[in-house]
XYZ file of C-alpha atoms in Angstrom:
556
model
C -84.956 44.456 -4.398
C -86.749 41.086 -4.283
C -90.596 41.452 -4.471
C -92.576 40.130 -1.308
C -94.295 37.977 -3.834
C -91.210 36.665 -4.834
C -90.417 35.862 -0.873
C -93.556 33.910 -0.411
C -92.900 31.803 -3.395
C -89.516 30.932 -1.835
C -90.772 30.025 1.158
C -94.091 28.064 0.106
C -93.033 24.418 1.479
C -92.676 26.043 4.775
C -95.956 27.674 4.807
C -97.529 25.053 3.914
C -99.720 23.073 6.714
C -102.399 20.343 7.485
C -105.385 21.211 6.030
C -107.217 18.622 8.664
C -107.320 18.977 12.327
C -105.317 22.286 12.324
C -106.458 24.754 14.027
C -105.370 28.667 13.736
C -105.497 29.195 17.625
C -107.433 26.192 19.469
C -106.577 27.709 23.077
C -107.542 31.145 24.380
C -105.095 34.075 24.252
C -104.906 34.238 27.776
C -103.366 30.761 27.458
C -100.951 31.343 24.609
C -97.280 32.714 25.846
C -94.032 33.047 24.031
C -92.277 32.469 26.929
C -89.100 30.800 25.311
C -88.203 34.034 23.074
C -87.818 33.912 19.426
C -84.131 33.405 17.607
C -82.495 32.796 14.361
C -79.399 30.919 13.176
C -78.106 29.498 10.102
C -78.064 32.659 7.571
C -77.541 32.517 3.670
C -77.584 35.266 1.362
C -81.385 35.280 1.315
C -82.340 33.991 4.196
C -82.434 32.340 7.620
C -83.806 30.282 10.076
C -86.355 31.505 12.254
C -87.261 29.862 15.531
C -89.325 30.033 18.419
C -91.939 27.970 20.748
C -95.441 28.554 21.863
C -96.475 27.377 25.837
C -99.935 26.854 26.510
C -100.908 24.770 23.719
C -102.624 21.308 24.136
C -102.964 20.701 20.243
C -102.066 21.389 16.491
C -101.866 24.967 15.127
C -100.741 27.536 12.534
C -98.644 30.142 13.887
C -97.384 33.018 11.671
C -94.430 34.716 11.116
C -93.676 38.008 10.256
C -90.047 39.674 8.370
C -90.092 43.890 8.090
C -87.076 46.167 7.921
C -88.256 47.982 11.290
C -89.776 47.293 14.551
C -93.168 48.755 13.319
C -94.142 46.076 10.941
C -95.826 48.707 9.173
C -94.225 47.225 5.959
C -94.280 43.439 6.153
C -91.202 42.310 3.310
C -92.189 38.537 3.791
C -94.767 36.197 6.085
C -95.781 32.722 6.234
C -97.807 30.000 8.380
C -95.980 27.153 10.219
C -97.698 24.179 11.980
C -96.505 22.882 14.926
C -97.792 20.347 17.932
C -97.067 18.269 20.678
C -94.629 15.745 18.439
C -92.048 18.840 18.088
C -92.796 19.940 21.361
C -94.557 23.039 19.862
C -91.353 24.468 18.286
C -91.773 26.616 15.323
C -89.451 26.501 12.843
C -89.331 28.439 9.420
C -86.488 28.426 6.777
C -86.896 31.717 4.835
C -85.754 32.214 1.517
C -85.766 35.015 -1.455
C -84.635 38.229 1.136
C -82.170 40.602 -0.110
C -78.254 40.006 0.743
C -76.634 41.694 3.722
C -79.795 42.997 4.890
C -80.567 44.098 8.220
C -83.997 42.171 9.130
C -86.618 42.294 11.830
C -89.115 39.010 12.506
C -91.946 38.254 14.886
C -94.229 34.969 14.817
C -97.910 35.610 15.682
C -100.157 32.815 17.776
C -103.586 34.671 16.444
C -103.698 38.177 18.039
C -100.891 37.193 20.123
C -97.514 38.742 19.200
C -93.894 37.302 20.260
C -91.369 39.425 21.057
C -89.120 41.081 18.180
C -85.686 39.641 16.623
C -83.075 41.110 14.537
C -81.090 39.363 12.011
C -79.735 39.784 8.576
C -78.476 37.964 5.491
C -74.999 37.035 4.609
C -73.215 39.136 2.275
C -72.300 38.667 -1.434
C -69.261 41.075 -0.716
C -67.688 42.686 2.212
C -64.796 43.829 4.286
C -65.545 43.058 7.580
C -67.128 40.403 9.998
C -67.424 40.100 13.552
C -68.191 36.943 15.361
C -68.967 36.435 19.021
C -67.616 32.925 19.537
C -69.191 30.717 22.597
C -69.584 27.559 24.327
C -70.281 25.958 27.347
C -73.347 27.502 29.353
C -74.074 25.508 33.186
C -77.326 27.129 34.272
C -76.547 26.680 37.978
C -73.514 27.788 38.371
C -74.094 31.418 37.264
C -75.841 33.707 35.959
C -75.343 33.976 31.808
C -73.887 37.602 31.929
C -71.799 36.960 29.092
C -74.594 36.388 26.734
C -76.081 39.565 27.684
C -72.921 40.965 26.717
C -72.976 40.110 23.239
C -76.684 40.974 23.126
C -75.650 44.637 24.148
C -72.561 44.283 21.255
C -72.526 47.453 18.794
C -72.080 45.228 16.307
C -72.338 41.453 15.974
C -72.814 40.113 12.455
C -73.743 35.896 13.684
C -72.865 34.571 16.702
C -71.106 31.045 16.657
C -71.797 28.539 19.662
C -69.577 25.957 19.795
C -71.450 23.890 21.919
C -72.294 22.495 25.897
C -75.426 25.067 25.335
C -76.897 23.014 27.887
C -75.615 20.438 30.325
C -77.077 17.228 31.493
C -76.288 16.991 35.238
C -78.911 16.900 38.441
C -79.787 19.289 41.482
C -77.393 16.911 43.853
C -75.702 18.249 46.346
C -72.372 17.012 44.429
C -73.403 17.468 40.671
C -71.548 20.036 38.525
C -72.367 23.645 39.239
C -74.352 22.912 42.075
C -72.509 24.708 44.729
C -73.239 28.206 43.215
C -76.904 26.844 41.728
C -78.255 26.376 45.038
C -76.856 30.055 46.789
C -78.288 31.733 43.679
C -81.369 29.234 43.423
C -80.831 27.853 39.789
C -81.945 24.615 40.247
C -81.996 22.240 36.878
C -85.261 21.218 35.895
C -85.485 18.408 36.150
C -83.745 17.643 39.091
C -82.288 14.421 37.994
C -79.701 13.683 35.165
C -81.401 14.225 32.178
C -81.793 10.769 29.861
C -85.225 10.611 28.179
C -86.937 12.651 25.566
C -88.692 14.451 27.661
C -85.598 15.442 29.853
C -84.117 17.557 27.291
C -86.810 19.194 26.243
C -87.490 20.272 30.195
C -84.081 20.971 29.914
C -83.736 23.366 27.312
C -87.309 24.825 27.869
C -85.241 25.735 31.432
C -82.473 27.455 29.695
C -84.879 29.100 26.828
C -86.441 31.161 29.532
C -83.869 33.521 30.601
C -83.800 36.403 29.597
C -80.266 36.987 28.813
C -80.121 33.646 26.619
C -83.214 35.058 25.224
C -81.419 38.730 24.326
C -78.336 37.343 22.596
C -80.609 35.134 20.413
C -82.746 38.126 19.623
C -79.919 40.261 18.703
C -78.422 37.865 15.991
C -78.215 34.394 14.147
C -76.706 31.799 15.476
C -74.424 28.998 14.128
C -74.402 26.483 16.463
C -72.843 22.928 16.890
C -73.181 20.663 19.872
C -70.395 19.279 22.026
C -71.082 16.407 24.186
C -72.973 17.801 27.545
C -75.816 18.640 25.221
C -76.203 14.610 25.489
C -73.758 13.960 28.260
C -69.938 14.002 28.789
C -67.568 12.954 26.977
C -69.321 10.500 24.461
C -67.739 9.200 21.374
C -69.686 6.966 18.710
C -70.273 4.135 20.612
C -70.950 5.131 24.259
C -70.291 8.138 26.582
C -68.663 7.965 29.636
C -71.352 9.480 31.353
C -73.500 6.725 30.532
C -74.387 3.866 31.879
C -76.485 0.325 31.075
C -78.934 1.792 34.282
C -79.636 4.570 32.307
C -80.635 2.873 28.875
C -79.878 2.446 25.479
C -77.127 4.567 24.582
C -78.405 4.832 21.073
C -82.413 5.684 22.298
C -80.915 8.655 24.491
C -77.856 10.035 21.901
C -81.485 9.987 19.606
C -83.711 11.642 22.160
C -80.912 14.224 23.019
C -80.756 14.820 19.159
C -84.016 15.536 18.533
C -84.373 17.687 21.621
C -81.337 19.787 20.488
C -82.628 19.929 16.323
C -86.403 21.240 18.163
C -84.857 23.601 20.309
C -82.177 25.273 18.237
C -82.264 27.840 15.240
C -80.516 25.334 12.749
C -81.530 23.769 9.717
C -83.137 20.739 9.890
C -80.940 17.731 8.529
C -81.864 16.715 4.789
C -83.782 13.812 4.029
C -81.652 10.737 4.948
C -79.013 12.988 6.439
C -78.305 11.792 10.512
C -78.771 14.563 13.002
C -75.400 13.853 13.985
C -73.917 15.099 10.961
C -74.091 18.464 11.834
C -71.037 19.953 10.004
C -71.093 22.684 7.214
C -69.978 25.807 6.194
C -71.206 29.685 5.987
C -69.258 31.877 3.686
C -69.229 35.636 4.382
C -68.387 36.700 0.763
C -65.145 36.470 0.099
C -63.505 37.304 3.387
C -64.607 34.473 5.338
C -65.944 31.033 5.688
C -66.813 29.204 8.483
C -66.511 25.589 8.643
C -68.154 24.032 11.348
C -66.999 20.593 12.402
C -68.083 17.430 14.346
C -65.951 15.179 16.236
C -68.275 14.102 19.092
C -70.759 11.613 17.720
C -70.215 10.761 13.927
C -66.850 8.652 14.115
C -64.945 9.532 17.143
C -63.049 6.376 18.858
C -63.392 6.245 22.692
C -61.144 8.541 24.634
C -58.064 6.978 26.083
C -57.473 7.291 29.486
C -54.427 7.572 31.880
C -56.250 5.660 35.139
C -56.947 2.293 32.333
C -54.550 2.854 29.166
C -51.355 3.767 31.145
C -49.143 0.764 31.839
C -46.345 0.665 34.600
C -43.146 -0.994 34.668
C -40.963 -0.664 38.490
C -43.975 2.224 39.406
C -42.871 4.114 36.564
C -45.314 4.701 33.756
C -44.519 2.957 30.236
C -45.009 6.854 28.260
C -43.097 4.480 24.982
C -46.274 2.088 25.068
C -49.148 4.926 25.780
C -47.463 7.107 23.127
C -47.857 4.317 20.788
C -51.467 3.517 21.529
C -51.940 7.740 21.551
C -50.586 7.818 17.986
C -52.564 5.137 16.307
C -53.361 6.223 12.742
C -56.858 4.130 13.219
C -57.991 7.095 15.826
C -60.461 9.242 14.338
C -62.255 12.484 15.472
C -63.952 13.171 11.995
C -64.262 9.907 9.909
C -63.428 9.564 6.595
C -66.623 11.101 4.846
C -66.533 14.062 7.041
C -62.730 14.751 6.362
C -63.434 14.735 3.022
C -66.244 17.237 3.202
C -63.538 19.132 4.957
C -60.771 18.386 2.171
C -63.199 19.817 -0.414
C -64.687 22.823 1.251
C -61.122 24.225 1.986
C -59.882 23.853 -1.143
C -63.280 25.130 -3.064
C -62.627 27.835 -0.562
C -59.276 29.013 -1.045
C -59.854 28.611 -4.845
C -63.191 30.740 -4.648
C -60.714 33.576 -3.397
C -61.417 33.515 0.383
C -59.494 35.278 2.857
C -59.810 33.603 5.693
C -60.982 29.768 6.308
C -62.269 29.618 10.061
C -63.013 26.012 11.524
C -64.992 26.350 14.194
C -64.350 23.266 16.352
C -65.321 22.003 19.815
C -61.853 21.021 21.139
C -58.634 22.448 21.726
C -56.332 21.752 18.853
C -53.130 22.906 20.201
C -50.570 20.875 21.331
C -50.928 21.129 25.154
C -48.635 18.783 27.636
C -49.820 19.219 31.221
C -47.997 21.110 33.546
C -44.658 20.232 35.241
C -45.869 21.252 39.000
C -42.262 20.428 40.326
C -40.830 23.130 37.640
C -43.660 25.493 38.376
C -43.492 25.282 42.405
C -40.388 23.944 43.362
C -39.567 20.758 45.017
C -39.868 21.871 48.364
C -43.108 23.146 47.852
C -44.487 20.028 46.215
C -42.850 17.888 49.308
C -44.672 20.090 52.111
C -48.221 19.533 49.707
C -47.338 16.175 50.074
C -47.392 15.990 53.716
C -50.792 18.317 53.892
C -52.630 16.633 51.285
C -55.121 13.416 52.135
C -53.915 10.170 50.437
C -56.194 10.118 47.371
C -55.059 13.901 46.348
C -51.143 13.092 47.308
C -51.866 10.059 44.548
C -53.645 12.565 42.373
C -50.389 14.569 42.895
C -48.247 12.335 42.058
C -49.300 10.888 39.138
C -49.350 14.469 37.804
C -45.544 14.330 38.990
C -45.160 11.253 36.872
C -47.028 12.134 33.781
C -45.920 15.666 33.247
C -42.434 16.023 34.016
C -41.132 18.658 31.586
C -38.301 16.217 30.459
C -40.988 13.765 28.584
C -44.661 14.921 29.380
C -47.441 14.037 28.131
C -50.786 15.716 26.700
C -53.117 17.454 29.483
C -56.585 16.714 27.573
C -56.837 13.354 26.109
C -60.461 14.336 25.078
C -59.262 17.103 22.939
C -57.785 16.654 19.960
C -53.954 15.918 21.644
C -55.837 12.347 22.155
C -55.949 12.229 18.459
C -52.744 13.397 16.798
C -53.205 11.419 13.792
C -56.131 12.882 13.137
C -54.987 16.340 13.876
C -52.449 15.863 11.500
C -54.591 14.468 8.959
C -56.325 18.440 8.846
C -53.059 19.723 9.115
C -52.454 18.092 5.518
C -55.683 19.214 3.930
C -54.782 22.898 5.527
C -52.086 22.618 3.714
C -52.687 21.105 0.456
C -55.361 23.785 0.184
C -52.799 26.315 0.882
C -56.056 27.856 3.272
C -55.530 30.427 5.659
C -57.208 29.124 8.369
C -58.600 30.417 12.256
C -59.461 28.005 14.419
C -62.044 28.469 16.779
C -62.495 26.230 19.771
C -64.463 25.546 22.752
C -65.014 23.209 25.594
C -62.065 23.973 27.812
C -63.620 26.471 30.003
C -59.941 28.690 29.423
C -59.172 31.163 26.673
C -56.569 30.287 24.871
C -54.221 32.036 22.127
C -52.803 29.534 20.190
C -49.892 29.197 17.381
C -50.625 25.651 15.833
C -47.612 23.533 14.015
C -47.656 20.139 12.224
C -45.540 17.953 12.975
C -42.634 19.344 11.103
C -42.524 22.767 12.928
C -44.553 24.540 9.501
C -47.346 27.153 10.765
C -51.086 25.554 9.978
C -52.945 28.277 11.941
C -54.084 30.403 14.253
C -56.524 29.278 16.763
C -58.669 31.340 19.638
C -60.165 29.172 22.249
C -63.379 30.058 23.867
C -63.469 30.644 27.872
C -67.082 29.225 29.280
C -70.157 31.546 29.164
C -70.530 30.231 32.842
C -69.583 27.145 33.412
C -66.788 26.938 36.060
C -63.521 27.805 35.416
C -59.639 27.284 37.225
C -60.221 23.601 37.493
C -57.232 22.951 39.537
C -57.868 25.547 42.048
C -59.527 23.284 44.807
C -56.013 21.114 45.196
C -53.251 23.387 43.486
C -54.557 26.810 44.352
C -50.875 28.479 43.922
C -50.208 26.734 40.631
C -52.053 29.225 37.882
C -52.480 26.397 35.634
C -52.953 28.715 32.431
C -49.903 30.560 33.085
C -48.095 27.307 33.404
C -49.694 25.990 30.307
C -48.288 28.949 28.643
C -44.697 29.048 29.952
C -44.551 25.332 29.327
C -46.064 24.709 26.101
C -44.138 26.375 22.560
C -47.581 26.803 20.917
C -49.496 28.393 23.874
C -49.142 31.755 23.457
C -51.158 33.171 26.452
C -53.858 31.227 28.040
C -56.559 32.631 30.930
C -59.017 30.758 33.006
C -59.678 33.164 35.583
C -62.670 34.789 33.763
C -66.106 33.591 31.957
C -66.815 35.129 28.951
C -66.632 35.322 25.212
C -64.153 35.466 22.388
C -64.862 38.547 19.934
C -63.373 37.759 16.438
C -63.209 40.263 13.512
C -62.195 39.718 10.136
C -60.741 41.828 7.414
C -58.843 41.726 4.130
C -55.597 42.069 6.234
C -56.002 40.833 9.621
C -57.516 38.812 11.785
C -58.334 39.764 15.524
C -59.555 37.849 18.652
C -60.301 39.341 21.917
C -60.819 37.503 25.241
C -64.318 39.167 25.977
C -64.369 38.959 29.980
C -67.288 39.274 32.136
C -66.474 40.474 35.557
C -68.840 37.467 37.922
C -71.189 35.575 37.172
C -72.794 35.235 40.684
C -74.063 38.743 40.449
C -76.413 40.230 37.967
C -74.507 43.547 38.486
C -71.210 43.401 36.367
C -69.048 44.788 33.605
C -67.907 43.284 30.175
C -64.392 44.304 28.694
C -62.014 43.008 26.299
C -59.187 41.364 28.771
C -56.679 41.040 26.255
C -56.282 41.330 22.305
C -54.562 38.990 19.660
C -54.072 39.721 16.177
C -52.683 37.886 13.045
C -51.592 39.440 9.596
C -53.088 37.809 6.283
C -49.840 37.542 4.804
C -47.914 35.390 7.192
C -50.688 34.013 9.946
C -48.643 34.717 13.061
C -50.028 35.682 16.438
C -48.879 38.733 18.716
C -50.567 39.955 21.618
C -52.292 43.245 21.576
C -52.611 46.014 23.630
């Protein structure tokens, strides 16, 4: 049992604070709310991050933190001062060290008299025989309410969960931005109204999402691992630009940083090390010696600009040149990762596997499996796609037929180029380190809005992994519906592709992994709406994998 003297000495660089112009409570209780919640996130095996924010403040203080075993606080195991003002936006942030290992913890901060509301966490384990993970990604405020989230918070048992990014998304309150449709019948309006560029911005930004309550429940109930994906800056960015940026808007590199710093104020994580970019967000959390998760980047640090069909696709006699964009696609100079990150990744996987570690789980923002889009003709017949013809307006029948064009079944070509089918090089470059570490490896992934159940291959047909992809918390989902309503793209994706093994976008939710010894299993955690605050939570369907040979079969 470690002493709580022993705690405080752990934690002394954290307590420590000004000793001029600090105040313990300048403002009046009355004035002083912890209106964001309180959460935790990166554990070790003595300790955590604590987090939370204090409204009402107009200058520096001390605010304390508390860590018991129970919600009475009547035995206080470890405390400590943090100071915090206006240039963190009044975030709190403490990284706690010297608890005991897989240990159930309580915390609280304290703004003088003035008490936040009560967290649970715990430490990681030195040993142990199971894990469970609630996996998520991709939260639009308007567009629903976050039901899923207060699903995992009501979880029997949830030992971290892992967010795998788009925890908040940039867009306005337009009539035509993203979400907007359901945001203004259920009156969640983004704050601020505009697209979100400056400093400032995100901070209103996640100050909007940091207030509800079901957000605020799942962060109580656990920590959090979290990497971002690009919407917490803007969509689809890679290391030079974004293509929802624009010169109007700015410097890209003075709003990637203000983005950045928003998100590293905001979150439960670990502040970067000295000389360490925000951007390099990847690392790894080991659950003894069942489990480690590796959490990667490929937004921001090294990622070459996406291709795209509309400029990167050439034509010869209207038919498109697939030889020449395959050859551009599988340029060996495309990178997700970069070199210093891959090998990061190279050595963690094989310290890993030779540590004795089950199970090596990369939790990723992007799809990894091989995914062609979907041959409509196949799917619907050629009759049917000749009468959608004839009904559809002239810039859908052209939207139509390029998806004729690209996708035929007898030489498609990938669905997502942002995902990593635009970088198969790349891909293939993990797929060698998987394998060279001999790692048994889960890959998580997000951003898709679909679940997905995924058998991945390299190149030469060998098994690399297993991989569950992460439906949205409530971002929108069947993406095709408004122009191919009859096509049920995932069940196409499925039938058509040899390493889909059941894919779902119908529902919002969250992907519930557990680990053991022997087996791995994911299940598709569905919520029932998300435009209701009445609803269910159940597990849709189940997928598990045996240790000893890494293959996927459905579940009951």
């Amino acid at each position: 049992m470690v002493s709580r003297r022993k705690v405080m000495f752990a934690v002394g660089t954290v307590a420590a604070v000004p000793a001029l112009g600090a105040s313990a409570l300048p403002e009046t209780p009355s004035q002083v709310r912890f209106e964001h919640g309180v959460a935790s996130g990166d554990p070790l095996i003595d300790g955590f991050i604590l987090w939370t924010r204090i409204s009402g403040l107009e200058r520096g203080a001390n605010i304390a933190w508390q860590i018991a075993r129970d919600d009475s606080f009547n035995t206080v195991v470890a405390e400590g001062k943090v100071y915090t003002d206006a240039g963190r936006d009044y975030t709190v942030k403490a990284d706690v060290r010297g608890l005991t290992p897989d240990t159930d913890y309580v915390y609280r901060f304290l703004a003088g008299p003035i008490p936040s509301p009560v967290g649970r966490t715990r430490t990681l384990p030195l040993e142990t025989d199971k894990v469970v993970l609630a996996v998520a990604s991709c939260a639009l405020h308007p567009n629903g309410y976050f039901n899923a989230y207060r699903a995992i918070a009501d979880l029997p048992r949830v030992d971290a969960v892992v967010h795998l990014g788009d925890y908040i998304y940039e867009y306005g309150a337009g009539l035509t931005d993203y979400g907007m449709g359901n945001g203004r019948m259920l009156m969640r309006l983004p704050e601020p109204a505009h697209e979100i560029v400056t400093l400032a911005d995100y901070r209103m930004r996640h100050a909007q999402y940091k207030r509800d309550e079901d957000l605020q429940a799942a962060h109580a109930r656990a920590p959090w691992i979290c990497v971002f994906d690009d919407h917490e800056i803007c969509n689809n960015p890679w290391r030079d630009g974004a293509e929802n940026h624009n010169a109007g808007e700015g410097d890209w590199g003075v709003r990637k940083a203000a983005a950045l710093k928003a998100y590293s104020e905001w979150m439960p994580i670990r502040d970067p090390e000295p000389g360490r970019l925000r951007e390099a967000i990847y690392r790894s959390v080991r659950f003894g010696k069942l489990a480690e998760l590796v959490m990667l980047e490929s937004r921001l640090l090294a990622r070459t600009k996406q291709l795209d069909y509309a400029e990167d696709l050439t034509y010869i006699d209207g038919k498109p040149d697939k030889t020449a964009f395959r050859a551009k696609l599988n340029a060996p100079e495309r990178e997700l990762l970069g070199a210093e990150q891959r090998q990061w990744l190279q050595n963690t996987l094989t310290a890993s596997v030779h540590d004795g570690v089950t199970w090596q789980v990369l939790g990723n923002q992007i799809v990894m499996a091989k995914v062609n889009g979907p041959d409509i003709v196949k799917r619907l017949g050629p009759d049917a796609i000749a009468a959608l013809r004839n009904l559809t307006p002239e810039g859908a029948r052209q939207k139509l037929d390029t998806f004729v064009a690209l996708f035929d079944s007898a030489d498609p070509l990938p669905l997502n180029l942002d995902g990593w089918d635009g970088y198969p090089a790349e891909r293939e470059r993990v797929y060698a380190m998987i394998k060279a570490a001999q790692a048994r490896t889960v890959v998580v992934s997000g951003d898709s809005h679909c679940a997905w159940a995924n058998q991945l291959h390299d190149v030469t047909g060998q098994t690399m992994a297993v991989e569950l992809g992460v439906t949205a918390i409530s971002s929108p989902t069947r993406w095709l519906n408004s122009w191919l309503p009859d096509l049920q793209l995932a069940e196409t994706l499925a039938d058509q592709n040899t390493e889909v093994v059941a894919a779902d976008d119908a529902y919002n939710g969250f992907v519930r992994l557990t680990l053991t010894p022997d087996e791995m299993t994911g299940e598709w955690m569905s919520v029932s709406t998300i435009t209701s605050r009445t609803f269910t939570c159940f597990p849709q369907r189940r997928f598990s994998a045996k240790a000893k040979d890494l293959l996927l079969k459905p579940g009951a």
